[in-house]
Coordinates of C-alpha atoms and ligand atoms in Angstrom, one line a residue:
X1 CA 98.1 100.6 128.7
X2 CA 98.8 100.8 124.9
X3 CA 102.2 102.1 123.6
X4 CA 101.8 105.7 122.8
X5 CA 101.2 107.0 119.3
X6 CA 102.9 110.3 120.3
X7 CA 104.5 112.1 117.4
X8 CA 103.2 109.6 114.9
X9 CA 101.6 111.1 111.8
X10 CA 98.1 110.1 111.0
X11 CA 96.0 111.1 107.9
X12 CA 92.3 110.9 108.7
X13 CA 90.0 111.2 105.6
X14 CA 86.6 112.6 106.5
X15 CA 88.3 113.9 109.7
X16 CA 86.3 117.2 109.7
X17 CA 83.1 115.7 111.0
X18 CA 81.5 112.7 112.7
X19 CA 83.5 109.5 113.2
X20 CA 86.6 110.9 111.4
X21 CA 86.6 113.9 113.7
X22 CA 86.3 111.5 116.7
X23 CA 89.2 109.4 115.4
X24 CA 91.3 112.6 114.8
X25 CA 90.6 113.8 118.3
X26 CA 91.4 110.5 120.0
X27 CA 94.8 110.3 118.1
X28 CA 95.6 114.0 118.8
X29 CA 94.8 113.5 122.5
X30 CA 97.5 110.7 122.5
X31 CA 100.0 113.1 121.0
X32 CA 99.8 112.1 117.3
X33 CA 100.1 114.7 114.6
X34 CA 96.9 114.7 112.7
X35 CA 96.1 115.6 109.1
X36 CA 92.4 116.0 108.4
X37 CA 91.2 115.6 104.8
X38 CA 87.8 116.6 103.6
X39 CA 86.1 118.6 100.8
X40 CA 84.5 121.4 102.9
X41 CA 87.0 123.9 104.3
X42 CA 85.1 125.5 107.2
X43 CA 84.4 122.2 109.0
X44 CA 88.0 121.1 108.5
X45 CA 89.2 124.5 110.0
X46 CA 86.8 124.1 112.9
X47 CA 87.9 120.5 113.6
X48 CA 91.6 121.6 113.7
X49 CA 90.8 124.5 116.0
X50 CA 88.9 122.2 118.3
X51 CA 91.9 119.8 118.5
X52 CA 94.4 122.6 119.0
X53 CA 92.2 124.1 121.7
X54 CA 92.6 120.8 123.6
X55 CA 96.4 120.9 123.2
X56 CA 96.6 118.7 120.2
X57 CA 98.4 119.1 116.8
X58 CA 96.3 119.2 113.6
X59 CA 96.3 120.5 110.0
X60 CA 93.9 120.0 107.2
X61 CA 94.0 119.5 103.4
X62 CA 91.1 119.6 101.0
X63 CA 90.1 117.1 98.3
X64 CA 87.8 114.4 97.1
X65 CA 88.7 110.8 98.2
X66 CA 87.3 109.4 95.0
X67 CA 89.7 111.4 92.9
X68 CA 93.2 110.0 92.4
X69 CA 95.0 113.4 92.0
X70 CA 93.3 114.7 95.1
X71 CA 94.2 111.6 97.2
X72 CA 97.8 111.8 96.0
X73 CA 97.9 115.4 97.1
X74 CA 96.3 114.6 100.5
X75 CA 99.2 112.2 101.2
X76 CA 101.9 114.4 99.8
X77 CA 100.5 117.4 101.9
X78 CA 100.7 115.2 105.0
X79 CA 104.3 114.3 104.3
X80 CA 105.3 117.9 103.4
X81 CA 103.6 119.2 106.6
X82 CA 104.8 116.5 109.0
X83 CA 107.7 114.8 107.3
X84 CA 106.2 111.3 107.1
X85 CA 103.0 109.3 107.3
X86 CA 102.7 106.5 109.8
X87 CA 99.0 105.8 109.9
X88 CA 96.2 106.1 107.4
X89 CA 92.6 106.1 108.7
X90 CA 90.6 105.8 105.4
X91 CA 87.3 106.8 106.9
X92 CA 85.5 109.3 104.6
X93 CA 82.2 108.0 103.4
X94 CA 78.6 108.9 102.4
X95 CA 75.3 107.1 103.0
X96 CA 72.5 108.6 100.9
X97 CA 69.4 106.4 101.0
X98 CA 67.7 105.2 97.8
X99 CA 65.9 102.0 97.0
X100 CA 67.0 100.1 93.9
X101 CA 63.9 100.9 92.0
X102 CA 64.6 104.7 92.4
X103 CA 68.3 104.6 92.2
X104 CA 70.1 106.1 89.2
X105 CA 73.3 104.4 88.0
X106 CA 75.1 107.6 88.9
X107 CA 74.0 107.3 92.5
X108 CA 75.4 103.8 92.6
X109 CA 78.8 105.0 91.2
X110 CA 79.0 107.9 93.6
X111 CA 78.6 105.8 96.7
X112 CA 81.0 103.0 95.4
X113 CA 83.6 105.6 94.3
X114 CA 83.4 107.6 97.6
X115 CA 83.3 104.6 100.0
X116 CA 85.2 101.8 98.2
X117 CA 87.4 103.1 95.4
X118 CA 88.7 105.6 97.9
X119 CA 90.1 102.8 100.1
X120 CA 92.1 101.6 97.2
X121 CA 93.3 105.1 96.2
X122 CA 94.3 106.1 99.7
X123 CA 96.2 102.9 100.4
X124 CA 97.9 103.1 96.9
X125 CA 99.0 106.7 97.6
X126 CA 100.5 105.7 101.0
X127 CA 102.5 102.7 99.8
X128 CA 105.7 104.5 98.7
X129 CA 105.9 106.1 102.2
X130 CA 105.2 102.8 104.0
X131 CA 107.8 101.1 101.8
X132 CA 110.4 103.8 102.6
X133 CA 109.7 103.5 106.3
X134 CA 109.4 99.7 106.3
X135 CA 106.2 100.1 108.4
X136 CA 102.7 101.6 108.4
X137 CA 99.2 101.2 109.6
X138 CA 95.9 101.4 107.8
X139 CA 92.5 101.4 109.4
X140 CA 89.4 101.3 107.2
X141 CA 86.0 102.5 108.5
X142 CA 83.6 99.9 107.1
X143 CA 80.2 99.2 108.7
X144 CA 78.0 96.4 109.9
X145 CA 75.6 97.5 107.1
X146 CA 76.6 95.4 104.1
X147 CA 79.0 92.8 105.6
X148 CA 76.5 91.7 108.4
X149 CA 73.2 93.4 108.1
X150 CA 70.9 95.0 105.5
X151 CA 68.6 98.0 105.4
X152 CA 66.3 99.0 102.5
X153 CA 67.7 102.0 100.6
X154 CA 71.3 101.1 101.2
X155 CA 72.2 98.4 98.6
X156 CA 75.0 100.6 97.2
X157 CA 76.2 101.6 100.6
X158 CA 76.1 97.9 101.8
X159 CA 78.0 96.8 98.7
X160 CA 80.6 99.5 99.2
X161 CA 81.1 98.5 102.9
X162 CA 81.3 94.8 102.2
X163 CA 83.6 95.6 99.3
X164 CA 86.0 97.3 101.6
X165 CA 86.4 94.0 103.5
X166 CA 87.1 92.1 100.3
X167 CA 89.7 94.7 99.5
X168 CA 91.1 94.3 103.1
X169 CA 91.9 90.6 102.8
X170 CA 94.2 90.8 99.8
X171 CA 95.6 94.2 100.7
X172 CA 96.7 92.8 104.0
X173 CA 98.8 90.2 102.1
X174 CA 100.2 92.8 99.7
X175 CA 101.0 95.4 102.4
X176 CA 102.9 92.8 104.6
X177 CA 106.0 93.2 102.5
X178 CA 106.1 96.9 103.6
X179 CA 105.7 96.0 107.3
X180 CA 102.3 97.5 107.2
X181 CA 99.1 96.2 108.7
X182 CA 95.5 96.9 107.5
X183 CA 92.4 96.3 109.5
X184 CA 88.8 97.6 109.6
X185 CA 86.5 98.9 112.2
X186 CA 82.8 98.0 111.6
X187 CA 80.7 100.6 113.4
X188 CA 77.0 100.1 114.2
X189 CA 74.9 103.2 114.6
X190 CA 77.1 106.0 115.8
X191 CA 75.8 109.5 116.6
X192 CA 77.3 111.8 114.0
X193 CA 76.3 114.8 111.9
X194 CA 75.8 112.4 109.0
X195 CA 73.0 110.6 110.9
X196 CA 71.2 113.8 111.9
X197 CA 69.4 113.9 108.5
X198 CA 67.8 110.5 109.2
X199 CA 65.5 112.1 111.8
X200 CA 64.6 111.7 115.5
X201 CA 62.3 108.6 114.9
X202 CA 65.1 106.7 113.1
X203 CA 67.6 107.5 115.9
X204 CA 65.1 106.5 118.6
X205 CA 64.2 103.2 116.9
X206 CA 67.8 102.4 116.3
X207 CA 68.8 103.1 120.0
X208 CA 65.9 100.8 121.1
X209 CA 67.2 97.9 118.8
X210 CA 70.7 98.0 120.4
X211 CA 71.3 95.8 123.5
X212 CA 73.4 98.5 125.1
X213 CA 70.4 100.9 124.4
X214 CA 72.3 103.8 123.0
X215 CA 73.9 104.9 119.7
X216 CA 77.6 104.7 119.7
X217 CA 79.8 107.7 120.3
X218 CA 82.5 108.7 117.8
X219 CA 85.1 108.1 120.6
X220 CA 84.0 104.4 120.6
X221 CA 85.3 104.1 117.0
X222 CA 88.3 106.3 117.6
X223 CA 89.5 104.0 120.4
X224 CA 89.1 100.9 118.2
X225 CA 91.1 102.6 115.5
X226 CA 93.7 103.6 118.1
X227 CA 94.1 100.0 119.2
X228 CA 94.7 98.9 115.5
X229 CA 97.4 101.6 115.3
X230 CA 99.1 100.6 118.5
X231 CA 102.3 98.6 118.7
X232 CA 100.4 96.0 120.6
X233 CA 98.2 95.3 117.6
X234 CA 101.3 94.8 115.4
X235 CA 100.6 91.1 114.7
X236 CA 96.9 91.7 113.6
X237 CA 96.2 92.3 109.9
X238 CA 93.4 91.7 107.6
X239 CA 90.9 91.6 110.5
X240 CA 87.7 93.4 111.5
X241 CA 86.3 94.7 114.7
X242 CA 82.5 95.2 115.1
X243 CA 81.8 98.2 117.4
X244 CA 78.0 98.3 117.7
X245 CA 76.8 97.9 121.3
X246 CA 75.7 94.4 120.4
X247 CA 73.4 95.6 117.6
X248 CA 73.9 92.5 115.4
X249 CA 73.3 90.0 118.2
X250 CA 69.6 89.6 118.8
X251 CA 68.0 86.8 116.7
X252 CA 64.6 88.3 117.0
X253 CA 62.5 91.1 118.6
X254 CA 61.6 88.5 121.3
X255 CA 65.3 88.1 122.1
X256 CA 65.7 91.9 122.4
X257 CA 62.6 92.1 124.7
X258 CA 64.2 89.5 127.0
X259 CA 67.0 91.9 127.9
Ligands
LIG301 P1 79.7 112.3 108.4 O1 79.4 112.8 109.8 O2 78.8 112.7 107.3 O3 81.2 112.8 108.0 C1 81.7 112.3 106.8 C2 83.1 112.9 106.6 O4 83.6 112.5 105.3 C3 83.1 114.4 106.5 O5 84.3 114.9 107.1 C4 83.0 114.7 105.0 O6 83.5 116.0 104.7 C5 83.9 113.6 104.5 N1 83.6 113.2 103.1 C6 82.5 112.8 102.6 N2 82.6 112.6 101.2 C7 83.9 112.9 100.9 C8 84.7 112.9 99.8 N3 84.2 112.5 98.6 N4 86.0 113.3 99.8 C9 86.5 113.7 101.0 N5 85.9 113.7 102.2 C10 84.6 113.3 102.1 O7 79.7 110.7 108.4 P2 80.1 109.7 109.5 O8 78.8 109.2 110.1 O9 81.1 110.2 110.4 O10 80.7 108.5 108.7 C11 82.1 108.3 108.5 C12 82.4 106.9 108.0 O11 81.8 106.0 109.0 C13 81.8 106.6 106.7 O12 82.7 105.8 106.0 C14 80.5 105.8 107.1 O13 80.2 104.9 106.1 C15 81.0 105.0 108.3 N6 80.0 104.6 109.2 C16 79.2 105.5 109.9 C17 78.2 105.0 110.7 C18 77.4 105.9 111.5 O14 76.5 105.4 112.2 N7 77.6 107.2 111.5 C19 78.0 103.6 110.9 C20 78.8 102.7 110.1 C21 79.8 103.2 109.3 P3 83.0 116.8 103.4 O15 81.6 116.5 103.2 O16 83.3 118.2 103.7 O17 83.9 116.3 102.3

């Protein structure tokens, strides 16, 4: 049994949908006060309503994680609403598919800014609060795609997700002086709204390529994030946890067929 995160304040970027909503729900179910950040208001309202209907505490703020002024406001909104910020789940991200040959430089910048620059901006905005408290937790949502695997159409995405892990190593050293840990969850294929657009065939092929024979659930990632936020994980920093149902394990199609 992990020590409770009850009454701790967690900012979840991209908390209005998918994995972020799963993280927000898991933390709220444990009694944490959740601030959801996203660009679209209706989904953020709906996510808060869902959490409140289950007896949890949630608010939302709007903004773009690739914009410094917006990120600064997300963090100050969290502190003005709940009085503090204990945990940052820097989760918001996008995964448009485009092969190098077709990709515009602007497409590259958009993915890198949204997925990677945002990690830097969100951590930077939280530092004064972690410094004041002498403690803090950061959990990044990276991916297996980039750091471990590749998939045509996702060079920019893979670079952003591997980049987050490069950021993580040195950030862990810099944040240690504020009593703050930073770790990353590396999801495999998780069933979310964001994956819906990839089509039934993609989802079926993906499930077949996973040893546990199913896509992950958002709660699978929420629980991993909860572990990194727990007191019991207080001596773990700069580390990663792959949560993928064994997807990266098979050496070949033959190995998969042997299961
Ligand atoms: P999703 O269902 O599309 O949700 C993405 C969330 O991020 C939404 O709340 C979205 O809200 C928000 N968001 C996107 N761009 C934003 C921006 N510029 N500023 C603020 N918020 C923004 O995606 P998901 O599948 O849950 O993915 C979440 C994270 O998990 C991403 O970092 C992704 O790379 C990572 N991941 C996902 C999978 C997977 O299989 N699903 C696997 C590995 C890693 P708005 O659009 O309203 O802003």
